[in-house]
Short mmCIF file of C-alpha atoms (C1' of nucleotides) in Angstrom, two decimals:
data_model
loop_
_atom_site.label_atom_id
_atom_site.label_comp_id
_atom_site.label_asym_id
_atom_site.label_seq_id
_atom_site.Cartn_x
_atom_site.Cartn_y
_atom_site.Cartn_z
CA UNK Z 1455 21.13 -16.70 7.59
CA UNK Z 1456 17.57 -16.23 6.52
CA UNK Z 1457 16.50 -12.62 6.22
CA UNK Z 1458 13.60 -11.58 8.42
CA UNK Z 1459 10.58 -10.46 6.47
CA UNK Z 1460 7.73 -8.19 7.39
CA UNK Z 1461 4.56 -9.66 8.85
CA UNK Z 1462 1.97 -10.82 6.34
CA UNK Z 1463 -0.45 -8.09 5.37
CA UNK Z 1464 1.81 -5.22 6.44
CA UNK Z 1465 3.63 -2.77 4.24
CA UNK Z 1466 6.72 -0.63 4.35
CA UNK Z 1467 5.90 2.84 3.11
CA UNK Z 1468 9.09 3.60 1.21
CA UNK Z 1469 10.70 7.04 0.84
CA UNK Z 1470 9.41 7.49 -2.69
CA UNK Z 1471 5.79 7.11 -1.51
CA UNK Z 1472 5.94 8.88 1.84
CA UNK Z 1473 5.43 12.23 0.10
CA UNK Z 1474 2.02 11.05 -1.06
CA UNK Z 1475 1.03 10.08 2.45
CA UNK Z 1476 2.13 13.38 3.92
CA UNK Z 1477 0.26 15.27 1.20
CA UNK Z 1478 -2.90 13.26 1.82
CA UNK Z 1479 -2.68 13.70 5.58
CA UNK Z 1480 -2.20 17.43 5.13
CA UNK Z 1481 -5.25 17.71 2.88
CA UNK Z 1482 -7.33 15.70 5.35
CA UNK Z 1483 -6.31 17.96 8.23
CA UNK Z 1484 -7.03 21.11 6.22
CA UNK Z 1485 -10.50 19.99 5.22
CA UNK Z 1486 -11.32 18.70 8.70
CA UNK Z 1487 -10.28 22.07 10.01
CA UNK Z 1488 -12.53 23.87 7.53
CA UNK Z 1489 -15.45 21.79 8.78
CA UNK Z 1490 -14.39 22.61 12.35
CA UNK Z 1491 -13.43 19.12 13.46
CA UNK Z 1492 -10.57 18.67 15.94
CA UNK Z 1493 -7.99 15.90 15.94
CA UNK Z 1494 -7.98 13.28 18.68
CA UNK Z 1495 -5.23 10.69 19.03
CA UNK Z 1496 -5.83 7.56 21.07
CA UNK Z 1497 -3.47 4.72 22.08
CA UNK Z 1498 -2.62 2.04 19.56
CA UNK Z 1499 -4.07 -0.60 21.89
CA UNK Z 1500 -7.00 -0.79 24.25
CA UNK Z 1501 -8.55 -3.21 26.69
CA UNK Z 1502 -10.11 -5.99 24.64
CA UNK Z 1503 -13.39 -5.40 26.45
CA UNK Z 1504 -13.80 -2.01 24.76
CA UNK Z 1505 -14.17 -3.59 21.35
CA UNK Z 1506 -16.07 -6.64 22.59
CA UNK Z 1507 -18.71 -4.36 24.08
CA UNK Z 1508 -18.56 -1.58 21.51
CA UNK Z 1509 -18.47 -3.41 18.21
CA UNK Z 1510 -20.44 -6.50 19.15
CA UNK Z 1511 -19.42 -10.04 20.03
CA UNK Z 1512 -21.04 -11.54 16.97
CA UNK Z 1513 -19.30 -9.33 14.42
CA UNK Z 1514 -16.48 -10.80 12.39
CA UNK Z 1515 -14.12 -8.12 13.64
CA UNK Z 1516 -14.49 -9.19 17.25
CA UNK Z 1517 -15.06 -12.91 16.79
CA UNK Z 1518 -12.13 -13.65 14.49
CA UNK Z 1519 -10.14 -10.64 13.29
CA UNK Z 1520 -8.70 -8.91 16.34
CA UNK Z 1521 -5.05 -8.90 17.36
CA UNK Z 1522 -5.63 -9.79 20.98
CA UNK Z 1523 -3.02 -10.98 23.45
CA UNK Z 1524 -2.32 -10.96 27.19
CA UNK Z 1525 0.24 -8.48 28.48
CA UNK Z 1526 2.67 -9.36 31.30
CA UNK Z 1527 -0.04 -8.94 33.90
CA UNK Z 1528 -2.26 -11.35 31.92
CA UNK Z 1529 -4.71 -8.60 31.00
CA UNK Z 1530 -6.15 -8.92 27.52
CA UNK Z 1531 -5.28 -6.06 25.22
CA UNK Z 1532 -6.16 -5.54 21.57
CA UNK Z 1533 -4.55 -3.56 18.78
CA UNK Z 1534 -7.36 -1.26 17.72
CA UNK Z 1535 -9.32 -2.64 14.75
CA UNK Z 1536 -11.42 0.50 14.30
CA UNK Z 1537 -11.61 3.98 15.77
CA UNK Z 1538 -15.20 4.66 16.75
CA UNK Z 1539 -15.08 2.75 20.02
CA UNK Z 1540 -11.76 4.32 21.14
CA UNK Z 1541 -13.04 7.81 20.26
CA UNK Z 1542 -16.19 7.23 22.25
CA UNK Z 1543 -14.16 5.82 25.15
CA UNK Z 1544 -11.90 8.88 25.15
CA UNK Z 1545 -14.91 11.18 24.94
CA UNK Z 1546 -16.50 9.59 28.00
CA UNK Z 1547 -13.26 9.14 29.95
CA UNK Z 1548 -12.07 12.71 29.41
CA UNK Z 1549 -15.56 14.14 29.89
CA UNK Z 1550 -15.35 16.05 26.65
CA UNK Z 1551 -19.13 16.52 26.81
CA UNK Z 1552 -18.48 19.03 29.58
CA UNK Z 1553 -16.57 21.31 27.22
CA UNK Z 1554 -19.44 21.79 24.82
CA UNK Z 1555 -22.69 20.07 24.02
CA UNK Z 1556 -21.56 19.03 20.56
CA UNK Z 1557 -18.10 17.52 20.11
CA UNK Z 1558 -16.63 17.14 16.63
CA UNK Z 1559 -13.52 14.97 16.39
CA UNK Z 1560 -11.38 13.48 13.66
CA UNK Z 1561 -8.49 11.04 13.48
CA UNK Z 1562 -5.88 9.55 11.18
CA UNK Z 1563 -4.68 6.23 12.54
CA UNK Z 1564 -3.23 2.81 11.79
CA UNK Z 1565 -5.58 -0.08 12.50
CA UNK Z 1566 -5.13 -3.84 12.77
CA UNK Z 1567 -7.24 -6.78 11.71
CA UNK Z 1568 -6.00 -10.34 11.36
CA UNK Z 1569 -7.65 -11.21 8.04
CA UNK Z 1570 -6.24 -12.80 4.94
CA UNK Z 1571 -4.90 -9.96 2.86
CA UNK Z 1572 -6.11 -9.19 -0.65
CA UNK Z 1573 -6.35 -6.13 -2.89
CA UNK Z 1574 -7.33 -3.22 -0.68
CA UNK Z 1575 -7.20 -5.27 2.50
CA UNK Z 1576 -4.23 -5.30 4.84
CA UNK Z 1577 -3.60 -6.46 8.38
CA UNK Z 1578 -2.19 -3.08 9.29
CA UNK Z 1579 -4.02 -0.38 7.39
CA UNK Z 1580 -4.86 3.26 7.87
CA UNK Z 1581 -8.10 5.12 8.20
CA UNK Z 1582 -9.10 8.69 8.63
CA UNK Z 1583 -12.52 9.52 9.92
CA UNK Z 1584 -14.66 11.87 11.93
CA UNK Z 1585 -17.27 11.61 14.67
CA UNK Z 1586 -19.85 14.13 15.84
CA UNK Z 1587 -20.96 13.40 19.40
CA UNK Z 1588 -23.99 14.99 20.99
CA UNK Z 1589 -25.97 15.94 17.88
CA UNK Z 1590 -29.08 13.95 16.91
CA UNK Z 1591 -29.95 16.20 13.97
CA UNK Z 1592 -30.07 14.68 10.50
CA UNK Z 1593 -28.00 17.69 9.44
CA UNK Z 1594 -25.12 16.19 11.43
CA UNK Z 1595 -25.44 13.03 9.29
CA UNK Z 1596 -25.34 15.11 6.14
CA UNK Z 1597 -22.33 17.05 7.37
CA UNK Z 1598 -20.45 13.73 7.64
CA UNK Z 1599 -21.25 12.84 4.07
CA UNK Z 1600 -20.37 16.31 2.82
CA UNK Z 1601 -17.11 16.22 4.78
CA UNK Z 1602 -15.92 12.92 3.38
CA UNK Z 1603 -16.81 13.99 -0.15
CA UNK Z 1604 -15.02 17.32 0.36
CA UNK Z 1605 -11.83 15.49 1.26
CA UNK Z 1606 -11.99 13.30 -1.86
CA UNK Z 1607 -12.67 16.39 -3.93
CA UNK Z 1608 -9.73 18.23 -2.39
CA UNK Z 1609 -7.53 15.33 -3.44
CA UNK Z 1610 -8.99 15.31 -6.95
CA UNK Z 1611 -10.62 11.90 -6.63
CA UNK Z 1612 -13.71 11.47 -8.80
CA UNK Z 1613 -16.11 8.81 -9.99
CA UNK Z 1614 -17.42 7.90 -6.55
CA UNK Z 1615 -20.85 6.55 -5.71
CA UNK Z 1616 -22.72 7.45 -2.52
CA UNK Z 1617 -25.20 4.90 -1.22
CA UNK Z 1618 -27.47 5.53 1.75
CA UNK Z 1619 -30.02 3.65 3.78
CA UNK Z 1620 -31.64 3.67 7.19
CA UNK Z 1621 -31.39 0.66 9.48
CA UNK Z 1622 -33.96 1.92 11.96
CA UNK Z 1623 -33.64 2.03 15.72
CA UNK Z 1624 -34.79 -0.04 18.73
CA UNK Z 1625 -38.33 1.19 18.16
CA UNK Z 1626 -38.69 -0.34 14.72
CA UNK Z 1627 -35.78 -2.67 13.95
CA UNK Z 1628 -36.83 -5.67 16.10
CA UNK Z 1629 -40.25 -5.75 14.47
CA UNK Z 1630 -38.72 -5.45 11.01
CA UNK Z 1631 -36.26 -8.20 11.82
CA UNK Z 1632 -39.14 -10.52 12.65
CA UNK Z 1633 -40.98 -9.53 9.47
CA UNK Z 1634 -37.87 -10.27 7.46
CA UNK Z 1635 -37.29 -13.63 9.14
CA UNK Z 1636 -40.89 -14.59 8.55
CA UNK Z 1637 -40.43 -13.86 4.86
CA UNK Z 1638 -37.18 -15.79 4.61
CA UNK Z 1639 -38.04 -18.78 6.76
CA UNK Z 1640 -40.11 -20.67 4.16
CA UNK Z 1641 -37.26 -20.31 1.62
CA UNK Z 1642 -34.41 -20.75 4.05
CA UNK Z 1643 -33.17 -24.01 2.54
CA UNK Z 1644 -32.86 -22.29 -0.86
CA UNK Z 1645 -30.43 -19.73 0.56
CA UNK Z 1646 -26.67 -20.29 0.60
CA UNK Z 1647 -25.04 -21.78 3.67
CA UNK Z 1648 -23.66 -18.41 4.72
CA UNK Z 1649 -27.13 -16.94 4.71
CA UNK Z 1650 -28.52 -19.86 6.68
CA UNK Z 1651 -25.95 -19.09 9.32
CA UNK Z 1652 -26.80 -15.37 9.19
CA UNK Z 1653 -30.49 -16.12 9.72
CA UNK Z 1654 -29.99 -16.42 13.45
CA UNK Z 1655 -26.90 -14.28 13.91
CA UNK Z 1656 -27.76 -11.21 11.87
CA UNK Z 1657 -30.65 -11.70 9.44
CA UNK Z 1658 -30.33 -8.23 7.92
CA UNK Z 1659 -26.97 -9.22 6.48
CA UNK Z 1660 -28.76 -11.73 4.27
CA UNK Z 1661 -29.99 -8.76 2.27
CA UNK Z 1662 -26.58 -7.80 0.94
CA UNK Z 1663 -25.49 -11.32 0.05
CA UNK Z 1664 -23.82 -11.34 -3.36
CA UNK Z 1665 -24.88 -14.91 -4.12
CA UNK Z 1666 -27.16 -14.86 -7.19
CA UNK Z 1667 -29.80 -17.17 -5.81
CA UNK Z 1668 -29.94 -15.24 -2.57
CA UNK Z 1669 -30.20 -11.84 -4.19
CA UNK Z 1670 -33.00 -13.11 -6.43
CA UNK Z 1671 -34.88 -14.37 -3.39
CA UNK Z 1672 -34.22 -11.03 -1.70
CA UNK Z 1673 -35.90 -9.02 -4.43
CA UNK Z 1674 -39.31 -9.69 -2.90
CA UNK Z 1675 -38.13 -9.36 0.68
CA UNK Z 1676 -39.58 -6.64 2.90
CA UNK Z 1677 -37.36 -3.55 2.98
CA UNK Z 1678 -36.45 -1.76 6.19
CA UNK Z 1679 -37.19 1.56 4.53
CA UNK Z 1680 -40.84 0.49 4.35
CA UNK Z 1681 -40.94 -0.49 8.00
CA UNK Z 1682 -39.37 2.48 9.74
CA UNK Z 1683 -41.07 4.02 12.75
CA UNK Z 1684 -42.24 7.61 12.39
CA UNK Z 1685 -39.18 9.14 14.02
CA UNK Z 1686 -36.75 7.14 11.89
CA UNK Z 1687 -38.76 7.88 8.76
CA UNK Z 1688 -38.72 11.60 9.46
CA UNK Z 1689 -34.99 11.50 10.15
CA UNK Z 1690 -34.28 9.62 6.94
CA UNK Z 1691 -36.49 11.95 4.89
CA UNK Z 1692 -34.66 14.97 6.27
CA UNK Z 1693 -31.29 13.47 5.42
CA UNK Z 1694 -32.37 12.90 1.84
CA UNK Z 1695 -33.93 16.36 1.55
CA UNK Z 1696 -30.79 18.03 2.82
CA UNK Z 1697 -28.56 16.00 0.48
CA UNK Z 1698 -30.71 17.17 -2.42
CA UNK Z 1699 -30.48 20.74 -1.21
CA UNK Z 1700 -26.70 20.49 -1.19
CA UNK Z 1701 -26.75 18.94 -4.64
CA UNK Z 1702 -25.04 15.78 -3.40
CA UNK Z 1703 -26.10 12.88 -5.61
CA UNK Z 1704 -26.92 9.63 -3.85
CA UNK Z 1705 -28.64 6.36 -4.46
CA UNK Z 1706 -30.81 4.63 -1.93
CA UNK Z 1707 -29.72 1.08 -1.32
CA UNK Z 1708 -32.25 -0.86 0.74
CA UNK Z 1709 -29.76 -3.70 0.99
CA UNK Z 1710 -27.01 -1.57 2.53
CA UNK Z 1711 -26.47 -2.96 6.01
CA UNK Z 1712 -23.36 -1.95 7.89
CA UNK Z 1713 -21.63 -4.77 9.66
CA UNK Z 1714 -21.18 -3.33 13.10
CA UNK Z 1715 -23.83 -3.69 15.77
CA UNK Z 1716 -23.82 -0.10 16.93
CA UNK Z 1717 -25.39 1.52 13.89
CA UNK Z 1718 -28.84 3.13 14.11
CA UNK Z 1719 -30.82 5.02 11.49
CA UNK Z 1720 -28.59 6.51 8.80
CA UNK Z 1721 -25.92 4.33 7.20
CA UNK Z 1722 -23.92 5.25 4.13
CA UNK Z 1723 -21.11 3.95 1.99
CA UNK Z 1724 -18.95 5.49 -0.72
CA UNK Z 1725 -17.59 3.14 -3.36
CA UNK Z 1726 -15.32 3.39 -6.38
CA UNK Z 1727 -15.36 1.13 -9.40
CA UNK Z 1728 -11.60 1.70 -9.73
CA UNK Z 1729 -11.09 -0.84 -6.93
CA UNK Z 1730 -11.30 -4.62 -6.84
CA UNK Z 1731 -13.71 -6.66 -4.79
CA UNK Z 1732 -13.14 -4.41 -1.79
CA UNK Z 1733 -14.67 -1.37 -3.43
CA UNK Z 1734 -15.75 0.73 -0.43
CA UNK Z 1735 -13.46 3.60 0.45
CA UNK Z 1736 -15.77 5.05 3.04
CA UNK Z 1737 -18.40 3.76 5.41
CA UNK Z 1738 -20.32 5.49 8.12
CA UNK Z 1739 -23.55 6.16 9.88
CA UNK Z 1740 -25.31 6.99 13.08
CA UNK Z 1741 -24.74 5.10 16.32
CA UNK Z 1742 -26.93 6.57 19.01
CA UNK Z 1743 -26.62 3.57 21.31
CA UNK Z 1744 -22.86 3.17 21.58
CA UNK Z 1745 -22.23 5.70 24.37
CA UNK Z 1746 -24.50 3.84 26.76
CA UNK Z 1747 -23.02 0.54 25.74
CA UNK Z 1748 -19.64 1.87 26.87
CA UNK Z 1749 -20.95 3.13 30.17
CA UNK Z 1750 -21.55 6.77 29.27
CA UNK Z 1751 -24.64 8.94 29.24
CA UNK Z 1752 -26.92 8.49 26.23
CA UNK Z 1753 -25.23 10.46 23.46
CA UNK Z 1754 -26.41 10.65 19.87
CA UNK Z 1755 -23.48 10.20 17.52
CA UNK Z 1756 -22.65 9.95 13.84
CA UNK Z 1757 -19.38 9.28 12.04
CA UNK Z 1758 -17.52 7.81 9.12
CA UNK Z 1759 -14.26 6.02 8.42
CA UNK Z 1760 -12.30 5.96 5.20
CA UNK Z 1761 -9.48 3.63 4.17
CA UNK Z 1762 -6.38 5.55 3.13
CA UNK Z 1763 -4.77 2.69 1.20
CA UNK Z 1764 -7.94 2.17 -0.81
CA UNK Z 1765 -8.18 5.89 -1.44
CA UNK Z 1766 -4.58 5.92 -2.68
CA UNK Z 1767 -5.39 2.99 -4.97
CA UNK Z 1768 -8.20 5.01 -6.54
CA UNK Z 1769 -5.95 8.07 -6.87
CA UNK Z 1770 -3.27 5.92 -8.48
CA UNK Z 1771 -5.74 4.44 -10.93
CA UNK Z 1772 -6.91 7.93 -11.85
CA UNK Z 1773 -3.33 9.05 -12.43
CA UNK Z 1774 -3.43 11.74 -9.76
CA UNK Z 1775 -0.17 13.32 -8.69
CA UNK Z 1776 -0.58 13.90 -4.99
CA UNK Z 1777 2.94 15.06 -4.15
CA UNK Z 1778 5.56 16.99 -6.05
CA UNK Z 1779 8.99 15.45 -6.41
CA UNK Z 1780 11.37 16.89 -3.87
CA UNK Z 1781 14.33 18.15 -5.87
CA UNK Z 1782 17.79 18.92 -4.55
CA UNK Z 1783 18.83 22.60 -4.72
CA UNK Z 1784 22.58 22.21 -4.76
CA UNK Z 1785 25.11 19.42 -5.18
CA UNK Z 1786 28.63 20.19 -4.05
CA UNK Z 1787 31.32 18.69 -6.28
CA UNK Z 1788 34.83 18.56 -4.89
CA UNK Z 1789 38.03 17.62 -6.75
CA UNK Z 1790 41.21 16.78 -5.00
CA UNK Z 1791 41.96 16.31 -1.32
CA UNK Z 1792 42.24 20.02 -0.53
CA UNK Z 1793 38.83 20.80 -1.97
CA UNK Z 1794 37.27 17.73 -0.38
CA UNK Z 1795 38.52 18.98 2.99
CA UNK Z 1796 36.80 22.31 2.43
CA UNK Z 1797 33.36 21.35 1.17
CA UNK Z 1798 32.15 20.11 4.55
CA UNK Z 1799 32.29 23.71 5.70
CA UNK Z 1800 30.33 25.01 2.70
CA UNK Z 1801 27.80 22.19 2.97
CA UNK Z 1802 27.14 23.32 6.52
CA UNK Z 1803 26.78 27.00 5.50
CA UNK Z 1804 24.38 26.23 2.65
CA UNK Z 1805 22.20 24.03 4.80
CA UNK Z 1806 22.18 26.58 7.60
CA UNK Z 1807 20.75 28.99 5.03
CA UNK Z 1808 17.95 26.53 4.31
CA UNK Z 1809 19.33 25.39 0.97
CA UNK Z 1810 18.75 21.72 0.25
CA UNK Z 1811 22.28 20.50 -0.36
CA UNK Z 1812 24.14 17.22 -0.82
CA UNK Z 1813 27.74 16.14 -1.46
CA UNK Z 1814 29.67 13.02 -2.34
CA UNK Z 1815 31.04 10.87 0.47
CA UNK Z 1816 32.79 8.21 -1.59
CA UNK Z 1817 35.71 10.18 -3.00
CA UNK Z 1818 34.41 9.59 -6.50
CA UNK Z 1819 35.56 11.12 -9.75
CA UNK Z 1820 34.15 14.40 -10.93
CA UNK Z 1821 32.24 12.60 -13.66
CA UNK Z 1822 30.66 10.30 -11.12
CA UNK Z 1823 29.74 13.24 -8.92
CA UNK Z 1824 28.15 15.04 -11.87
CA UNK Z 1825 26.21 11.93 -12.75
CA UNK Z 1826 24.98 11.69 -9.20
CA UNK Z 1827 23.92 15.34 -9.23
CA UNK Z 1828 22.02 14.73 -12.45
CA UNK Z 1829 20.36 11.62 -11.11
CA UNK Z 1830 19.13 13.59 -8.10
CA UNK Z 1831 17.65 16.21 -10.46
CA UNK Z 1832 19.73 18.89 -8.78
CA UNK Z 1833 19.12 22.47 -9.93
CA UNK Z 1834 22.66 23.80 -9.38
CA UNK Z 1835 26.04 22.22 -8.98
CA UNK Z 1836 28.79 24.04 -7.13
CA UNK Z 1837 32.25 22.92 -8.19
CA UNK Z 1838 35.31 23.33 -6.00
CA UNK Z 1839 38.69 22.36 -7.49
CA UNK Z 1840 42.24 23.64 -7.35
CA UNK Z 1841 41.60 26.64 -9.57
CA UNK Z 1842 38.59 27.69 -7.53
CA UNK Z 1843 40.44 27.25 -4.26
CA UNK Z 1844 43.29 29.45 -5.48
CA UNK Z 1845 40.87 32.20 -6.43
CA UNK Z 1846 38.39 31.88 -3.56
CA UNK Z 1847 35.52 31.16 -5.88
CA UNK Z 1848 33.02 28.42 -6.72
CA UNK Z 1849 32.11 27.45 -10.24
CA UNK Z 1850 28.33 27.27 -10.44
CA UNK Z 1851 26.63 25.18 -13.08
CA UNK Z 1852 22.95 25.50 -13.92
CA UNK Z 1853 21.99 21.90 -14.59
CA UNK Z 1854 18.99 22.79 -16.73
CA UNK Z 1855 20.65 25.42 -18.89
CA UNK Z 1856 24.09 23.86 -18.83
CA UNK Z 1857 25.64 27.29 -18.28
CA UNK Z 1858 28.50 27.88 -15.90
CA UNK Z 1859 29.55 30.97 -13.94
CA UNK Z 1860 31.77 31.90 -11.03
CA UNK Z 1861 30.86 33.13 -7.56
CA UNK Z 1862 33.27 34.52 -4.97
CA UNK Z 1863 33.17 32.68 -1.65
CA UNK Z 1864 31.84 35.72 0.22
CA UNK Z 1865 28.87 36.10 -2.12
CA UNK Z 1866 27.97 32.42 -2.30
CA UNK Z 1867 25.00 32.15 0.04
CA UNK Z 1868 23.08 35.27 -1.09
CA UNK Z 1869 23.73 34.48 -4.73
CA UNK Z 1870 22.48 30.91 -4.48
CA UNK Z 1871 19.47 31.95 -2.41
CA UNK Z 1872 18.63 34.55 -5.01
CA UNK Z 1873 18.89 32.04 -7.84
CA UNK Z 1874 16.61 29.60 -6.05
CA UNK Z 1875 13.82 32.11 -5.51
CA UNK Z 1876 13.51 32.66 -9.25
"C1'" G J 499 -10.35 -20.60 8.06
"C1'" U J 500 -11.43 -22.08 2.37
"C1'" G J 501 -10.32 -21.95 -3.01
"C1'" G J 502 -7.53 -20.30 -7.59
"C1'" G J 503 -2.94 -18.14 -9.65
"C1'" U J 504 2.35 -17.10 -9.38
"C1'" G J 505 7.61 -17.93 -7.56
"C1'" U J 506 14.39 -17.36 -12.58
"C1'" A J 507 19.44 -10.86 -11.29
"C1'" G J 508 17.49 -4.80 -7.47
"C1'" C J 509 12.83 -4.34 -11.17
"C1'" U J 510 9.93 -6.37 -15.60
"C1'" C J 511 10.34 -10.86 -17.79
"C1'" A J 512 12.62 -14.83 -21.73
"C1'" G J 513 14.39 -19.83 -21.13
"C1'" U J 514 12.13 -24.92 -27.11
"C1'" U J 515 10.18 -32.00 -26.76
"C1'" G J 516 14.64 -32.31 -19.75
"C1'" G J 517 20.89 -31.66 -22.70
"C1'" U J 518 27.31 -27.40 -22.23
"C1'" U J 519 29.82 -22.11 -18.10
"C1'" A J 520 21.08 -19.78 -16.97
"C1'" G J 521 19.79 -14.97 -20.68
"C1'" A J 522 17.55 -9.92 -22.23
"C1'" G J 523 15.79 -4.97 -21.25
"C1'" C J 524 15.77 -1.42 -17.42
"C1'" G J 525 18.46 -0.07 -12.99
"C1'" U J 526 23.44 0.07 -10.37
"C1'" C J 527 28.80 0.79 -10.75
"C1'" U J 528 33.32 1.97 -13.76
"C1'" G J 529 35.35 3.82 -18.13
"C1'" G J 530 35.10 6.52 -23.28
"C1'" U J 531 42.96 10.98 -22.08
"C1'" U J 532 44.63 16.34 -18.35
"C1'" G J 533 38.35 19.31 -14.42
"C1'" U J 534 31.86 18.54 -16.22
"C1'" G J 535 25.63 15.50 -15.91
"C1'" G J 536 21.30 14.13 -19.30
"C1'" C J 537 21.98 11.13 -25.26
"C1'" C J 538 25.37 7.46 -27.22
"C1'" C J 539 29.25 3.58 -26.79
"C1'" A J 540 32.23 -0.11 -23.97
"C1'" G J 541 32.88 -2.99 -19.75
"C1'" A J 542 31.78 -4.88 -14.77
"C1'" A J 543 29.20 -6.43 -10.58
"C1'" G J 544 24.80 -9.00 -9.40
"C1'" G J 545 21.30 -15.52 -9.55
"C1'" U J 546 21.28 -21.32 -3.39
"C1'" C J 547 16.32 -20.81 -10.73
"C1'" G J 548 11.34 -19.86 -3.37
"C1'" U J 549 12.81 -24.30 -0.13
"C1'" G J 550 13.26 -29.70 0.69
"C1'" G J 551 12.84 -34.41 -1.32
"C1'" G J 552 12.17 -37.76 -5.67
"C1'" U J 553 12.63 -39.59 -11.03
"C1'" U J 554 16.87 -39.45 -14.60
"C1'" C J 555 23.31 -40.42 -17.32
"C1'" A J 556 21.41 -35.28 -16.99
"C1'" A J 557 16.17 -30.99 -13.85
"C1'" A J 558 14.92 -23.81 -14.03
"C1'" U J 559 12.11 -27.57 -17.07
"C1'" C J 560 8.87 -33.80 -14.88
"C1'" C J 561 6.61 -35.68 -9.85
"C1'" C J 562 5.60 -34.95 -4.45
"C1'" A J 563 5.76 -31.95 -0.24
"C1'" U J 564 6.45 -27.28 1.93
"C1'" C J 565 6.89 -21.95 2.30
"C1'" A J 566 6.03 -17.16 0.47
"C1'" C J 567 3.45 -13.75 -2.43
"C1'" U J 568 -1.07 -12.67 -4.90
"C1'" C J 569 -6.30 -12.67 -6.18
"C1'" A J 570 -10.97 -14.27 -4.48
"C1'" C J 571 -14.76 -16.22 -0.73
"C1'" C J 572 -16.43 -14.82 4.42
"C1'" C J 573 -16.33 -9.82 6.10
"C1'" C J 574 -14.91 -5.05 5.89
"C1'" A J 575 -12.04 0.69 5.05
#
RNA sequence: GUGGGUGUAGCUCAGUUGGUUAGAGCGUCUGGUUGUGGCCCAGAAGGUCGUGGGUUCAAAUCCCAUCACUCACCCCA
């Protein structure tokens, strides 16, 4: 019989790594809380239409990467490939705008995209992120950047690069797009085939093409930052001024263009050189047009998303210890059938007292039980044999010191508890 | 979708120009005298050599196909 394997691009998070995940999730929640963001959990799947409308039909995510299938009633549903659209949907559907004029939400969630896996890219992956809905202020943009950086700092991750740009808004982007196309058009046949395709679909993407020829041609290309309307320019200037005030280093990247249709004005990305080709651990920006797109009232919004697997890769590379090893407090060693009959009772008492305790279930020799206790890095071993049974005592061995003492049955729990608090 | 790389024990890997019962280290298990872990010593278990064909007296080794994993492109976290 052939063993069934997991689906390509998915991962089992094994017991020895779960501690890391829990520690990271805890740190994220703590920092989010400090910044006064509240957690929102949405379903794992949504109507396909939500993403088609929210993210944009022409994006790669929607056109070729979504896990979409009909349910039993033939309605198309999609495993969520990103969180911004579901958050916005929940905000509108639950009328969260009625609770307060600014809504600050965060999430930690598994997401799904049917791409070919590679380093730092999975089909089921995890992101945490935050969204501020209802605030148009550039300070809200800066808060997002500060928040994501605070989380990395709390985890001890360093060596990150923050890149920012502005992609304009409906007042200035269409004109810029034409200017850009006019510049490119005479050279279009010199660009790579991907760029020639992008020319009609999404010309701004041509700017961040990694192809050498293309990037050389792009050097002379008009930059959006030089073609912003007054409002966008002011917004962008204020973001930069505030970042400087907060002493957050950044580099302006005129070629930074986020892939999703809904972005307006500020976009940013945080990268690490500890990663492979997929070097972004965080991406975000402003999306003032999404709420209307999803049938809500116009609502200015800004957010970011960060890949947890990629973040863990960076942490790993930097040798960070995110979670302490969970050691066993007590291992109960029993010798002989009489003692073996009794230790179930003591196991129960110790655990009821909150002491992390294990025993042997295989009827193994004392030596084997001691080896097991050692392997589990147990702090104390309690030995119950014939002698102990006859005298109503346990022999207690300190596995670090190697010293052994005796404890009467009726003093066992308080004595062990006392030892463990030291 | 496209391209490169890799598939031998639970893990990391050896395996010569094709040539006996396919090896090592680590890990696991059991011992090293009556009831004691870590170091050391001894032993054991564990392999359809990814899978299916082909060439050959003989294939882990050569050829073809296929699958899986992996890295990269596109794109993104």
